[in-house]
């Protein structure tokens, strides 16, 4: 009887241990499911952050390329401005040459009209008005940039300079011809030309020179405006690049943290799986012991 009581107590204890282990196993299974779910969520979040990081990296490269192109364009515009300054100086020299030629023509008896003065003030006022009107028209049109546009403008400036040089040479030739002809050519001028104060051909040349000077002034002002606009764009692009760089660094930091968290969850998952395996082995061992004890009890009862 004592043996039966001991066996009953052991059976009860073993059943209690089995129930306890079963509850522990269920808790570990729930913990494992929760850990897997958290791991999947972290993986998805990591993928989203990685995608965002890649997008920001692409945008950063694009902005870097845009900034590089803007810097190259700004450098080209600075070269164009320097070249325009050279053209401006040459234009002033040509204007002085034209004034000297006009003075020489005056000495030969040709009186300049009010349309073109000795210092070019009237022409300059007309030029400034024309330049202002053209700037107002171009303020509504998109600004053209690029190496091709710069080459076209420089080529035009060179052509205009050559044209001014041709005009100066023509004026010199005209002055020399006037000097050769002397008073006879002065007396043979038409009365209308004398009233106008200048030979029609020379007047046309002067008008062409003034018009080309106006174009040069306009292009110089336009170039300065373009350089200013490009400098503002460069400042804005540098700000955007700084913001993108900060966002990329933050995304990389978040990605590193997510990787650390993922490794931690994987370690916890492996530990939980190992614990489940140990509990299952212990449960199997206890079940075998229980079956053995039942068999021994049955044998004892049969002997009695």
GROMACS .gro file of C-alpha atoms in nm:
model
  304
    1UNK     CA    1   0.000   0.000   0.000
    2UNK     CA    2   0.285   0.232   0.078
    3UNK     CA    3   0.433   0.165  -0.264
    4UNK     CA    4   0.101   0.240  -0.431
    5UNK     CA    5   0.074   0.568  -0.240
    6UNK     CA    6   0.427   0.664  -0.337
    7UNK     CA    7   0.356   0.579  -0.698
    8UNK     CA    8   0.038   0.788  -0.687
    9UNK     CA    9   0.233   1.080  -0.542
   10UNK     CA   10   0.505   1.047  -0.803
   11UNK     CA   11   0.243   1.020  -1.075
   12UNK     CA   12   0.071   1.333  -0.948
   13UNK     CA   13   0.401   1.519  -0.932
   14UNK     CA   14   0.497   1.406  -1.279
   15UNK     CA   15   0.160   1.506  -1.421
   16UNK     CA   16   0.196   1.844  -1.253
   17UNK     CA   17   0.542   1.884  -1.403
   18UNK     CA   18   0.408   1.782  -1.743
   19UNK     CA   19   0.129   2.039  -1.718
   20UNK     CA   20   0.378   2.301  -1.606
   21UNK     CA   21   0.611   2.218  -1.892
   22UNK     CA   22   0.320   2.222  -2.136
   23UNK     CA   23   0.218   2.569  -2.014
   24UNK     CA   24   0.578   2.683  -2.041
   25UNK     CA   25   0.595   2.539  -2.392
   26UNK     CA   26   0.279   2.727  -2.493
   27UNK     CA   27   0.418   3.050  -2.350
   28UNK     CA   28   0.742   2.998  -2.539
   29UNK     CA   29   0.550   2.927  -2.859
   30UNK     CA   30   0.354   3.250  -2.813
   31UNK     CA   31   0.678   3.434  -2.744
   32UNK     CA   32   0.829   3.278  -3.054
   33UNK     CA   33   0.534   3.390  -3.270
   34UNK     CA   34   0.553   3.741  -3.125
   35UNK     CA   35   0.927   3.752  -3.183
   36UNK     CA   36   0.885   3.636  -3.542
   37UNK     CA   37   0.617   3.897  -3.603
   38UNK     CA   38   0.838   4.172  -3.460
   39UNK     CA   39   1.127   4.044  -3.668
   40UNK     CA   40   0.916   4.060  -3.985
   41UNK     CA   41   0.803   4.414  -3.900
   42UNK     CA   42   1.162   4.521  -3.838
   43UNK     CA   43   1.267   4.362  -4.167
   44UNK     CA   44   0.995   4.549  -4.355
   45UNK     CA   45   1.089   4.873  -4.184
   46UNK     CA   46   1.453   4.808  -4.268
   47UNK     CA   47   1.362   4.752  -4.634
   48UNK     CA   48   1.164   5.077  -4.640
   49UNK     CA   49   1.452   5.268  -4.486
   50UNK     CA   50   1.694   5.108  -4.731
   51UNK     CA   51   1.469   5.208  -5.022
   52UNK     CA   52   1.443   5.563  -4.888
   53UNK     CA   53   1.819   5.572  -4.846
   54UNK     CA   54   1.872   5.459  -5.206
   55UNK     CA   55   1.627   5.723  -5.333
   56UNK     CA   56   1.803   5.994  -5.133
   57UNK     CA   57   2.139   5.873  -5.260
   58UNK     CA   58   2.017   5.895  -5.621
   59UNK     CA   59   1.876   6.244  -5.560
   60UNK     CA   60   2.203   6.345  -5.397
   61UNK     CA   61   2.401   6.228  -5.701
   62UNK     CA   62   2.163   6.413  -5.933
   63UNK     CA   63   2.193   6.733  -5.733
   64UNK     CA   64   2.571   6.694  -5.724
   65UNK     CA   65   2.577   6.660  -6.103
   66UNK     CA   66   2.346   6.962  -6.138
   67UNK     CA   67   2.571   7.164  -5.908
   68UNK     CA   68   2.875   7.060  -6.111
   69UNK     CA   69   2.708   7.168  -6.435
   70UNK     CA   70   2.604   7.498  -6.274
   71UNK     CA   71   2.961   7.562  -6.161
   72UNK     CA   72   3.090   7.487  -6.511
   73UNK     CA   73   2.828   7.719  -6.660
   74UNK     CA   74   2.913   7.992  -6.409
   75UNK     CA   75   3.280   7.960  -6.501
   76UNK     CA   76   3.192   7.988  -6.869
   77UNK     CA   77   2.975   8.293  -6.800
   78UNK     CA   78   3.259   8.454  -6.606
   79UNK     CA   79   3.486   8.398  -6.905
   80UNK     CA   80   3.217   8.547  -7.126
   81UNK     CA   81   3.190   8.847  -6.896
   82UNK     CA   82   3.566   8.900  -6.912
   83UNK     CA   83   3.551   8.874  -7.289
   84UNK     CA   84   3.258   9.119  -7.292
   85UNK     CA   85   3.464   9.362  -7.086
   86UNK     CA   86   3.741   9.336  -7.344
   87UNK     CA   87   3.488   9.397  -7.622
   88UNK     CA   88   3.351   9.693  -7.424
   89UNK     CA   89   3.698   9.846  -7.398
   90UNK     CA   90   3.756   9.793  -7.769
   91UNK     CA   91   3.415   9.946  -7.839
   92UNK     CA   92   3.510  10.255  -7.639
   93UNK     CA   93   3.834  10.277  -7.832
   94UNK     CA   94   3.640  10.248  -8.158
   95UNK     CA   95   3.400  10.519  -8.044
   96UNK     CA   96   3.694  10.746  -7.971
   97UNK     CA   97   3.829  10.669  -8.316
   98UNK     CA   98   3.490  10.750  -8.469
   99UNK     CA   99   3.482  11.080  -8.279
  100UNK     CA  100   3.828  11.167  -8.406
  101UNK     CA  101   3.719  11.086  -8.760
  102UNK     CA  102   3.409  11.302  -8.720
  103UNK     CA  103   3.627  11.586  -8.596
  104UNK     CA  104   3.844  11.541  -8.900
  105UNK     CA  105   3.535  11.553  -9.122
  106UNK     CA  106   3.421  11.870  -8.947
  107UNK     CA  107   3.754  12.027  -9.025
  108UNK     CA  108   3.690  11.944  -9.389
  109UNK     CA  109   3.367  12.144  -9.377
  110UNK     CA  110   3.114  11.875  -9.283
  111UNK     CA  111   2.884  11.988  -9.000
  112UNK     CA  112   2.734  11.711  -8.783
  113UNK     CA  113   2.357  11.719  -8.728
  114UNK     CA  114   2.169  11.687  -8.402
  115UNK     CA  115   2.115  11.316  -8.456
  116UNK     CA  116   2.476  11.228  -8.372
  117UNK     CA  117   2.673  11.455  -8.136
  118UNK     CA  118   3.045  11.471  -8.088
  119UNK     CA  119   3.042  11.276  -7.761
  120UNK     CA  120   2.756  11.042  -7.862
  121UNK     CA  121   2.517  11.151  -7.585
  122UNK     CA  122   2.203  11.151  -7.803
  123UNK     CA  123   2.289  10.813  -7.945
  124UNK     CA  124   2.356  10.679  -7.597
  125UNK     CA  125   2.013  10.792  -7.479
  126UNK     CA  126   1.852  10.611  -7.771
  127UNK     CA  127   2.068  10.308  -7.702
  128UNK     CA  128   1.970  10.304  -7.335
  129UNK     CA  129   1.600  10.319  -7.426
  130UNK     CA  130   1.638  10.038  -7.676
  131UNK     CA  131   1.834   9.831  -7.422
  132UNK     CA  132   1.568   9.882  -7.154
  133UNK     CA  133   1.288   9.779  -7.391
  134UNK     CA  134   1.477   9.467  -7.498
  135UNK     CA  135   1.548   9.375  -7.136
  136UNK     CA  136   1.177   9.407  -7.054
  137UNK     CA  137   1.092   9.179  -7.346
  138UNK     CA  138   1.352   8.921  -7.249
  139UNK     CA  139   1.241   8.919  -6.884
  140UNK     CA  140   0.937   8.716  -6.995
  141UNK     CA  141   1.135   8.461  -7.194
  142UNK     CA  142   1.328   8.165  -7.045
  143UNK     CA  143   1.700   8.215  -7.004
  144UNK     CA  144   1.909   8.008  -7.245
  145UNK     CA  145   2.222   7.856  -7.101
  146UNK     CA  146   2.480   7.612  -7.217
  147UNK     CA  147   2.813   7.598  -7.394
  148UNK     CA  148   2.646   7.625  -7.737
  149UNK     CA  149   2.478   7.952  -7.642
  150UNK     CA  150   2.804   8.090  -7.504
  151UNK     CA  151   2.986   8.001  -7.825
  152UNK     CA  152   2.716   8.170  -8.033
  153UNK     CA  153   2.735   8.487  -7.823
  154UNK     CA  154   3.111   8.501  -7.833
  155UNK     CA  155   3.106   8.446  -8.208
  156UNK     CA  156   2.853   8.730  -8.247
  157UNK     CA  157   3.066   8.958  -8.031
  158UNK     CA  158   3.370   8.881  -8.246
  159UNK     CA  159   3.171   8.946  -8.563
  160UNK     CA  160   3.041   9.275  -8.424
  161UNK     CA  161   3.391   9.380  -8.328
  162UNK     CA  162   3.513   9.301  -8.678
  163UNK     CA  163   3.219   9.499  -8.817
  164UNK     CA  164   3.312   9.798  -8.602
  165UNK     CA  165   3.671   9.771  -8.718
  166UNK     CA  166   3.550   9.764  -9.079
  167UNK     CA  167   3.342  10.074  -9.015
  168UNK     CA  168   3.640  10.252  -8.862
  169UNK     CA  169   3.850  10.159  -9.163
  170UNK     CA  170   3.575  10.285  -9.394
  171UNK     CA  171   3.555  10.611  -9.199
  172UNK     CA  172   3.931  10.649  -9.222
  173UNK     CA  173   3.919  10.582  -9.595
  174UNK     CA  174   3.637  10.834  -9.632
  175UNK     CA  175   3.834  11.093  -9.434
  176UNK     CA  176   4.143  11.034  -9.646
  177UNK     CA  177   3.932  11.062  -9.961
  178UNK     CA  178   3.789  11.388  -9.831
  179UNK     CA  179   4.137  11.517  -9.765
  180UNK     CA  180   4.246  11.423 -10.118
  181UNK     CA  181   3.945  11.575 -10.285
  182UNK     CA  182   3.973  11.891 -10.075
  183UNK     CA  183   3.735  12.175 -10.123
  184UNK     CA  184   3.616  12.048 -10.463
  185UNK     CA  185   3.435  11.748 -10.313
  186UNK     CA  186   3.298  11.970 -10.036
  187UNK     CA  187   3.152  12.206 -10.293
  188UNK     CA  188   3.003  11.919 -10.496
  189UNK     CA  189   2.792  11.786 -10.206
  190UNK     CA  190   2.418  11.808 -10.238
  191UNK     CA  191   2.242  12.080 -10.048
  192UNK     CA  192   2.032  11.822  -9.865
  193UNK     CA  193   2.345  11.645  -9.742
  194UNK     CA  194   2.493  11.973  -9.624
  195UNK     CA  195   2.173  12.049  -9.436
  196UNK     CA  196   2.184  11.710  -9.267
  197UNK     CA  197   2.544  11.781  -9.174
  198UNK     CA  198   2.685  11.440  -9.273
  199UNK     CA  199   2.731  11.224  -9.581
  200UNK     CA  200   2.451  10.959  -9.602
  201UNK     CA  201   2.701  10.677  -9.618
  202UNK     CA  202   2.889  10.803  -9.313
  203UNK     CA  203   2.559  10.860  -9.133
  204UNK     CA  204   2.455  10.501  -9.205
  205UNK     CA  205   2.786  10.378  -9.077
  206UNK     CA  206   2.745  10.583  -8.761
  207UNK     CA  207   2.395  10.447  -8.710
  208UNK     CA  208   2.518  10.091  -8.756
  209UNK     CA  209   2.797  10.154  -8.508
  210UNK     CA  210   2.553  10.298  -8.254
  211UNK     CA  211   2.316  10.006  -8.304
  212UNK     CA  212   2.594   9.755  -8.254
  213UNK     CA  213   2.714   9.942  -7.948
  214UNK     CA  214   2.357   9.921  -7.816
  215UNK     CA  215   2.356   9.547  -7.878
  216UNK     CA  216   2.683   9.509  -7.692
  217UNK     CA  217   2.548   9.707  -7.398
  218UNK     CA  218   2.234   9.497  -7.394
  219UNK     CA  219   2.428   9.170  -7.408
  220UNK     CA  220   2.659   9.285  -7.132
  221UNK     CA  221   2.366   9.370  -6.903
  222UNK     CA  222   2.198   9.041  -6.994
  223UNK     CA  223   2.515   8.847  -6.913
  224UNK     CA  224   2.538   9.015  -6.572
  225UNK     CA  225   2.175   8.921  -6.502
  226UNK     CA  226   2.239   8.560  -6.604
  227UNK     CA  227   2.547   8.540  -6.381
  228UNK     CA  228   2.345   8.674  -6.086
  229UNK     CA  229   2.065   8.423  -6.149
  230UNK     CA  230   2.316   8.137  -6.171
  231UNK     CA  231   2.481   8.243  -5.845
  232UNK     CA  232   2.140   8.238  -5.674
  233UNK     CA  233   2.069   7.893  -5.821
  234UNK     CA  234   2.404   7.767  -5.696
  235UNK     CA  235   2.327   7.891  -5.343
  236UNK     CA  236   1.987   7.720  -5.355
  237UNK     CA  237   2.137   7.395  -5.489
  238UNK     CA  238   2.405   7.396  -5.221
  239UNK     CA  239   2.132   7.425  -4.956
  240UNK     CA  240   1.942   7.134  -5.111
  241UNK     CA  241   2.260   6.924  -5.126
  242UNK     CA  242   2.321   6.993  -4.756
  243UNK     CA  243   1.968   6.887  -4.666
  244UNK     CA  244   1.994   6.572  -4.879
  245UNK     CA  245   2.328   6.486  -4.721
  246UNK     CA  246   2.180   6.525  -4.371
  247UNK     CA  247   1.883   6.305  -4.466
  248UNK     CA  248   2.116   6.042  -4.612
  249UNK     CA  249   2.327   6.037  -4.295
  250UNK     CA  250   2.013   6.004  -4.080
  251UNK     CA  251   1.887   5.720  -4.301
  252UNK     CA  252   2.222   5.538  -4.272
  253UNK     CA  253   2.211   5.577  -3.894
  254UNK     CA  254   1.856   5.435  -3.878
  255UNK     CA  255   1.961   5.149  -4.104
  256UNK     CA  256   2.252   5.062  -3.874
  257UNK     CA  257   2.021   5.068  -3.570
  258UNK     CA  258   1.772   4.842  -3.747
  259UNK     CA  259   2.049   4.599  -3.836
  260UNK     CA  260   2.157   4.584  -3.470
  261UNK     CA  261   1.796   4.530  -3.360
  262UNK     CA  262   1.753   4.258  -3.622
  263UNK     CA  263   2.062   4.072  -3.501
  264UNK     CA  264   1.938   4.099  -3.142
  265UNK     CA  265   1.598   3.956  -3.235
  266UNK     CA  266   1.762   3.675  -3.428
  267UNK     CA  267   1.969   3.583  -3.122
  268UNK     CA  268   1.657   3.586  -2.903
  269UNK     CA  269   1.478   3.371  -3.159
  270UNK     CA  270   1.757   3.115  -3.162
  271UNK     CA  271   1.759   3.108  -2.780
  272UNK     CA  272   1.382   3.054  -2.772
  273UNK     CA  273   1.407   2.770  -3.026
  274UNK     CA  274   1.683   2.605  -2.824
  275UNK     CA  275   1.472   2.636  -2.508
  276UNK     CA  276   1.173   2.480  -2.686
  277UNK     CA  277   1.387   2.189  -2.800
  278UNK     CA  278   1.510   2.134  -2.444
  279UNK     CA  279   1.155   2.143  -2.305
  280UNK     CA  280   1.030   1.902  -2.568
  281UNK     CA  281   1.313   1.659  -2.486
  282UNK     CA  282   1.240   1.690  -2.115
  283UNK     CA  283   0.870   1.638  -2.178
  284UNK     CA  284   0.942   1.325  -2.381
  285UNK     CA  285   1.171   1.192  -2.108
  286UNK     CA  286   0.907   1.252  -1.841
  287UNK     CA  287   0.640   1.085  -2.051
  288UNK     CA  288   0.862   0.778  -2.087
  289UNK     CA  289   0.921   0.770  -1.713
  290UNK     CA  290   0.548   0.798  -1.655
  291UNK     CA  291   0.479   0.507  -1.885
  292UNK     CA  292   0.747   0.302  -1.713
  293UNK     CA  293   0.600   0.379  -1.371
  294UNK     CA  294   0.255   0.280  -1.492
  295UNK     CA  295   0.394  -0.049  -1.616
  296UNK     CA  296   0.568  -0.115  -1.282
  297UNK     CA  297   0.249  -0.035  -1.095
  298UNK     CA  298   0.050  -0.272  -1.310
  299UNK     CA  299   0.307  -0.544  -1.247
  300UNK     CA  300   0.291  -0.490  -0.870
  301UNK     CA  301  -0.087  -0.503  -0.872
  302UNK     CA  302  -0.076  -0.824  -1.072
  303UNK     CA  303   0.163  -0.984  -0.821
  304UNK     CA  304  -0.064  -0.896  -0.532
   0.00000   0.00000   0.00000
